[in-house]
């Protein structure tokens, strides 16, 4: 049996809407993008959603749109996908890392203050694996020091922190729709904000610096081509129509894994806390320190079970080490967690049989590892 790590869930409605775009002849800058933006904004309960062609583009525009520039510092987490930190480098700003809480895997809010300097402009928390960071505490620190907050919510659409939708209270939040995310547009992302000026600026920057006055060849600022096309937006519209159903399915899969793995020794299940609603992006377990994670992964892959070591710490990425001189040991919680994580196959329509098989192979891998060492 082969079980992929992730798999998009594309149905009849998606095909219908994408075909309608093909029939319409409007492939870019059209009604689907507007519709998709409206649906995301309404879902999140924010004023504005600006669709872009990737989560990374969205992060870049949010950073640039908030005026973060050369020499500015932004506090963020080293336990993330690399673009949550690269978005500062695009503007020659500096990511300043704060280690994570080893239970939640999100930035430790109690360690933020110690890293604030006169150059700090913003905090950029990442809602890792769809679990909201401690937004209450982060917003409090941000208000006290007058810092902007940009949420990397690329893994967390629909997650809630104490009844508040992720992406609804910061200056800007960014969501992503790559095929492994909860919903997909193929490639794509959205910036959400209650700041209409920022939204307007992002709309101009995504479209080569054009604005609503002046024609096609009038560029009033430096812009990019970060537009989401109509085909992708139509996919997004279809997926938004049943987002809640998708999130419920994913939660059920996570609970099905929990039930099967509860008694497997050496495997720590995802941490669950009251008041926090996770939007399940991936299903990541942590292996006990005595277990050789990479050997377990190789066994799983050898038996058709795709898996991944989410994430490799950003500060230890080769070019971050080169540029900033980071070393092993700089962020011990991040490094310890990163060496023990294992993301298992996780998608809406994974079958009971596939779940049973993954658990069977994982159990065997751990048994063999214990015997071998
Ligand atoms: C997916 C993701 C992004 C953005 O990814 P794109 O591929 O550019 O859409 C950014 N940050 C995190 C944490 C992500 O998981």
XYZ file of C-alpha atoms and ligand atoms in Angstrom:
388
model
C 0.000 0.000 0.000
C 1.166 3.542 -0.770
C -0.104 6.393 1.401
C 0.830 9.939 0.327
C 1.662 12.642 2.854
C -1.116 14.910 1.613
C -3.718 14.970 -1.121
C -5.949 17.806 -2.299
C -9.710 17.207 -2.244
C -11.056 18.404 -5.610
C -14.683 17.670 -6.416
C -17.392 18.353 -8.985
C -18.027 21.903 -7.788
C -14.358 22.850 -8.288
C -14.459 21.521 -11.862
C -17.708 23.352 -12.570
C -16.368 26.730 -11.420
C -12.977 26.357 -13.117
C -14.679 25.373 -16.376
C -16.962 28.386 -16.104
C -13.855 30.604 -15.947
C -12.450 28.920 -19.074
C -15.764 29.542 -20.851
C -15.812 33.179 -19.712
C -12.461 34.063 -21.340
C -11.554 36.206 -18.297
C -8.473 34.476 -16.935
C -6.994 37.284 -14.828
C -8.354 40.284 -12.881
C -11.989 39.270 -12.828
C -14.983 38.349 -10.707
C -13.615 35.125 -9.174
C -10.812 36.916 -7.319
C -13.300 39.440 -5.960
C -15.679 36.684 -4.913
C -12.885 34.686 -3.258
C -11.689 37.755 -1.358
C -15.240 38.503 -0.140
C -15.736 34.930 1.047
C -12.435 34.838 2.964
C -13.022 38.275 4.545
C -16.550 37.303 5.632
C -15.367 33.964 6.984
C -12.649 35.627 9.069
C -14.848 38.548 10.069
C -12.405 41.167 8.762
C -12.858 44.167 6.481
C -10.463 43.193 3.732
C -8.926 40.142 2.128
C -6.380 40.638 -0.650
C -5.728 37.582 -2.810
C -2.184 36.958 -4.050
C -0.367 34.185 -5.902
C 1.266 32.565 -2.846
C 1.542 32.776 0.907
C 5.105 33.959 0.490
C 3.984 36.860 -1.739
C 1.393 37.752 0.884
C 3.975 37.816 3.663
C 6.248 39.992 1.550
C 3.481 42.519 0.824
C 2.370 42.606 4.470
C 5.929 43.361 5.621
C 6.503 45.949 2.905
C 3.023 47.422 3.240
C 3.576 48.055 6.948
C 6.716 50.007 6.092
C 9.228 47.553 7.511
C 12.515 48.336 5.832
C 16.310 48.106 5.920
C 17.728 47.715 9.418
C 14.354 47.148 11.100
C 13.980 44.123 13.336
C 11.015 41.752 13.410
C 10.605 39.179 16.167
C 9.582 35.737 14.934
C 9.931 31.984 15.434
C 12.769 29.827 14.059
C 10.445 26.781 14.066
C 8.593 27.437 10.819
C 8.632 27.206 7.062
C 11.436 29.406 5.738
C 9.245 32.038 4.072
C 7.968 33.428 7.417
C 11.471 34.746 7.914
C 12.565 35.277 4.292
C 9.819 37.904 3.958
C 11.901 40.192 6.179
C 15.073 39.557 4.180
C 13.321 40.700 0.964
C 13.148 44.166 2.563
C 16.598 43.981 4.153
C 14.986 43.853 7.566
C 16.276 41.436 10.167
C 14.393 38.472 11.601
C 15.126 38.211 15.336
C 14.350 34.725 16.574
C 12.702 33.831 19.861
C 12.657 30.169 20.898
C 9.418 28.176 21.033
C 7.359 26.704 23.829
C 8.106 22.964 23.527
C 4.465 22.020 24.199
C 2.654 24.335 21.773
C 5.575 24.550 19.284
C 4.730 28.254 18.877
C 6.826 31.287 19.800
C 7.189 31.546 23.607
C 5.450 34.855 24.412
C 7.339 35.221 27.689
C 10.665 35.418 25.831
C 9.642 38.188 23.428
C 10.230 41.239 25.612
C 13.908 40.409 26.187
C 14.506 40.652 22.407
C 12.879 44.055 21.871
C 15.314 46.838 20.916
C 14.949 50.381 19.594
C 14.918 48.874 16.082
C 12.104 46.404 16.675
C 9.120 47.224 14.470
C 6.933 44.146 14.556
C 6.199 40.685 15.899
C 5.476 37.950 13.360
C 4.034 34.894 15.112
C 3.474 31.688 13.140
C 0.467 29.476 13.950
C 2.441 26.286 13.560
C 0.579 23.208 12.265
C -2.698 25.152 12.574
C -2.416 25.785 16.322
C -2.920 29.466 17.243
C 0.035 31.166 18.897
C -0.712 32.915 22.202
C -2.311 35.961 20.546
C -3.592 37.393 23.831
C -0.104 37.793 25.233
C 1.458 38.745 21.884
C -1.057 41.558 21.262
C -0.478 42.798 24.820
C 3.300 43.050 24.336
C 2.793 44.629 20.906
C 0.487 47.313 22.313
C 2.846 48.058 25.190
C 5.821 48.590 22.845
C 3.799 49.950 19.879
C 4.814 47.162 17.552
C 2.910 45.914 14.509
C 1.748 42.294 14.456
C 1.768 40.219 11.276
C 0.402 36.704 11.680
C 1.757 33.916 9.521
C -1.543 32.036 9.431
C -0.557 30.081 6.320
C -1.216 26.804 8.160
C -4.184 27.946 10.192
C -7.311 29.033 8.314
C -10.275 28.629 10.667
C -8.188 28.199 13.826
C -9.452 30.070 16.887
C -7.740 31.558 19.882
C -10.318 31.883 22.701
C -13.220 32.214 20.242
C -11.311 34.787 18.160
C -10.655 33.758 14.587
C -6.952 33.647 13.771
C -6.110 36.561 11.478
C -8.814 38.882 12.783
C -7.119 41.101 15.371
C -3.577 41.795 14.162
C -2.449 44.449 11.655
C -2.309 41.805 8.939
C -2.431 38.050 8.631
C -1.450 35.840 5.727
C -3.071 32.568 4.641
C -1.744 30.132 2.031
C -3.418 27.718 -0.371
C -0.652 25.472 -1.731
C -2.026 21.938 -2.434
C -1.037 20.535 0.972
C -2.961 23.193 2.923
C -6.493 22.785 4.339
C -7.936 24.324 1.162
C -6.087 24.939 -2.076
C -6.047 27.244 -5.085
C -3.082 25.357 -6.601
C -0.798 28.234 -5.720
C -2.200 31.179 -3.815
C -2.573 33.181 -0.650
C -4.570 35.922 1.046
C -3.666 38.900 3.212
C -6.408 39.710 5.738
C -6.622 43.067 7.490
C -9.025 45.586 9.002
C -6.822 48.400 7.692
C -8.297 49.571 4.361
C -5.239 51.697 3.511
C -2.965 48.689 3.910
C -5.323 46.578 1.788
C -5.285 49.219 -0.956
C -1.510 49.395 -0.872
C -1.239 45.597 -1.126
C -3.722 45.559 -4.055
C -1.562 48.110 -5.850
C 1.721 46.330 -5.101
C 0.416 42.929 -6.229
C -0.542 44.541 -9.557
C 2.741 46.178 -10.641
C 2.138 49.312 -8.571
C -0.937 50.354 -10.533
C -3.788 52.101 -8.743
C -7.438 52.727 -9.433
C -6.797 56.050 -11.192
C -4.578 56.208 -14.249
C -4.346 53.506 -16.885
C -2.627 50.179 -17.409
C 0.781 51.803 -17.960
C 0.594 54.134 -14.987
C 2.705 52.844 -12.100
C 2.649 54.955 -8.969
C 4.945 52.802 -6.825
C 7.253 49.798 -7.026
C 5.060 46.808 -7.641
C 5.226 43.103 -8.346
C 3.219 40.570 -10.263
C 1.701 38.775 -7.281
C -1.792 38.475 -8.770
C -3.936 35.391 -8.225
C -5.424 34.255 -11.551
C -9.138 33.575 -12.080
C -8.792 29.787 -12.454
C -7.057 29.547 -9.092
C -9.555 31.896 -7.477
C -12.461 29.786 -8.810
C -10.913 26.731 -7.135
C -10.728 28.769 -3.940
C -14.383 29.866 -4.188
C -15.482 26.239 -4.496
C -13.306 25.191 -1.554
C -14.490 28.089 0.625
C -18.098 26.944 0.085
C -17.448 23.903 2.259
C -14.477 24.982 4.376
C -16.199 24.115 7.655
C -16.953 20.626 6.399
C -13.312 20.220 5.319
C -12.027 21.357 8.710
C -14.404 18.976 10.494
C -13.200 16.082 8.328
C -9.592 16.903 9.136
C -10.311 17.097 12.838
C -11.962 13.684 12.660
C -8.854 12.241 10.982
C -6.639 13.718 13.718
C -8.880 12.194 16.407
C -8.809 8.845 14.600
C -4.996 8.928 14.709
C -5.047 9.930 18.389
C -7.277 6.971 19.256
C -5.031 4.549 17.393
C -1.738 5.909 18.746
C -2.775 6.630 22.332
C -1.127 3.566 23.765
C 1.910 3.353 21.472
C 4.933 3.867 23.669
C 7.545 6.401 22.594
C 5.044 8.488 20.600
C 3.772 11.825 21.980
C 0.489 12.981 20.441
C -0.291 16.602 19.503
C -0.860 18.735 22.599
C -4.489 19.708 23.175
C -5.377 22.719 25.322
C -8.698 24.261 26.347
C -9.768 27.517 24.663
C -7.745 26.753 21.547
C -9.285 25.467 18.328
C -6.719 23.893 16.045
C -7.305 23.967 12.292
C -5.628 20.672 11.428
C -2.996 21.300 8.740
C -0.732 18.298 9.331
C -0.713 15.514 11.893
C 2.647 15.615 13.669
C 3.710 13.293 16.459
C 6.934 13.494 18.451
C 9.151 10.500 19.039
C 10.822 9.919 22.409
C 14.518 10.918 22.587
C 15.656 7.260 22.566
C 14.093 6.642 19.153
C 16.058 7.356 15.972
C 13.547 9.524 14.088
C 15.384 9.398 10.781
C 15.583 5.598 10.880
C 11.868 5.390 11.631
C 11.192 7.726 8.695
C 13.296 5.612 6.348
C 11.362 2.485 7.402
C 8.018 4.201 6.823
C 9.075 5.461 3.417
C 10.454 2.057 2.482
C 7.020 0.632 3.182
C 5.038 3.148 1.145
C 4.138 5.514 3.975
C 5.147 9.060 3.091
C 6.239 11.207 6.035
C 8.282 14.304 6.744
C 10.387 15.900 9.500
C 8.399 19.149 9.945
C 10.396 21.565 10.269
C 14.137 22.025 9.946
C 14.904 25.103 12.096
C 15.219 28.275 10.020
C 18.317 29.506 11.872
C 20.148 26.330 10.836
C 19.311 26.637 7.132
C 22.642 26.904 5.297
C 22.200 30.472 4.082
C 20.944 31.718 7.473
C 24.004 30.226 9.136
C 26.206 31.861 6.533
C 24.509 35.263 6.718
C 23.916 35.529 10.471
C 26.401 33.079 12.002
C 23.803 30.950 13.802
C 24.947 27.683 15.316
C 23.466 24.531 16.789
C 22.432 25.263 20.344
C 21.225 28.819 19.692
C 17.531 27.870 20.082
C 17.512 24.628 22.073
C 13.730 24.043 22.273
C 13.351 24.491 18.522
C 16.260 22.173 17.788
C 15.112 19.525 20.260
C 11.565 19.546 18.881
C 12.740 19.589 15.256
C 14.831 16.462 15.832
C 11.833 14.497 17.106
C 8.876 15.441 14.896
C 7.251 13.132 12.420
C 4.417 14.245 10.130
C 2.228 11.298 9.111
C -0.017 11.035 6.015
C -2.906 13.421 6.557
C -5.691 14.473 4.180
C -9.476 14.849 4.117
C -10.296 11.519 2.527
C -7.726 9.215 4.080
C -9.429 5.833 4.605
C -9.675 3.699 7.752
C -7.575 1.092 5.939
C -4.849 3.639 5.186
C -4.876 4.853 8.802
C -4.591 1.286 10.073
C -1.708 0.635 7.693
C 0.204 3.795 8.709
C -0.170 2.900 12.395
C 0.863 -0.701 11.762
C 4.033 0.340 9.894
C 4.880 3.014 12.491
C 4.445 0.498 15.332
C 6.738 -1.934 13.555
C 9.323 0.795 12.833
C 9.491 1.741 16.503
C 9.705 -1.898 17.607
C 12.609 -2.521 15.200
C 14.353 0.692 16.314
C 14.121 -0.364 19.976
C 15.587 -3.774 19.107
C 18.355 -2.302 16.993
C 19.694 0.190 19.527
C 2.795 27.217 3.393
C 3.436 28.223 4.271
C 3.798 29.493 3.804
C 3.579 29.986 2.397
O 3.809 29.081 1.433
P 3.583 29.347 -0.135
O 4.077 28.062 -0.701
O 4.376 30.521 -0.527
O 2.128 29.542 -0.380
C 4.338 30.375 4.713
N 4.538 30.059 5.990
C 4.206 28.848 6.481
C 4.428 28.564 7.928
C 3.670 27.874 5.625
O 3.370 26.665 6.100
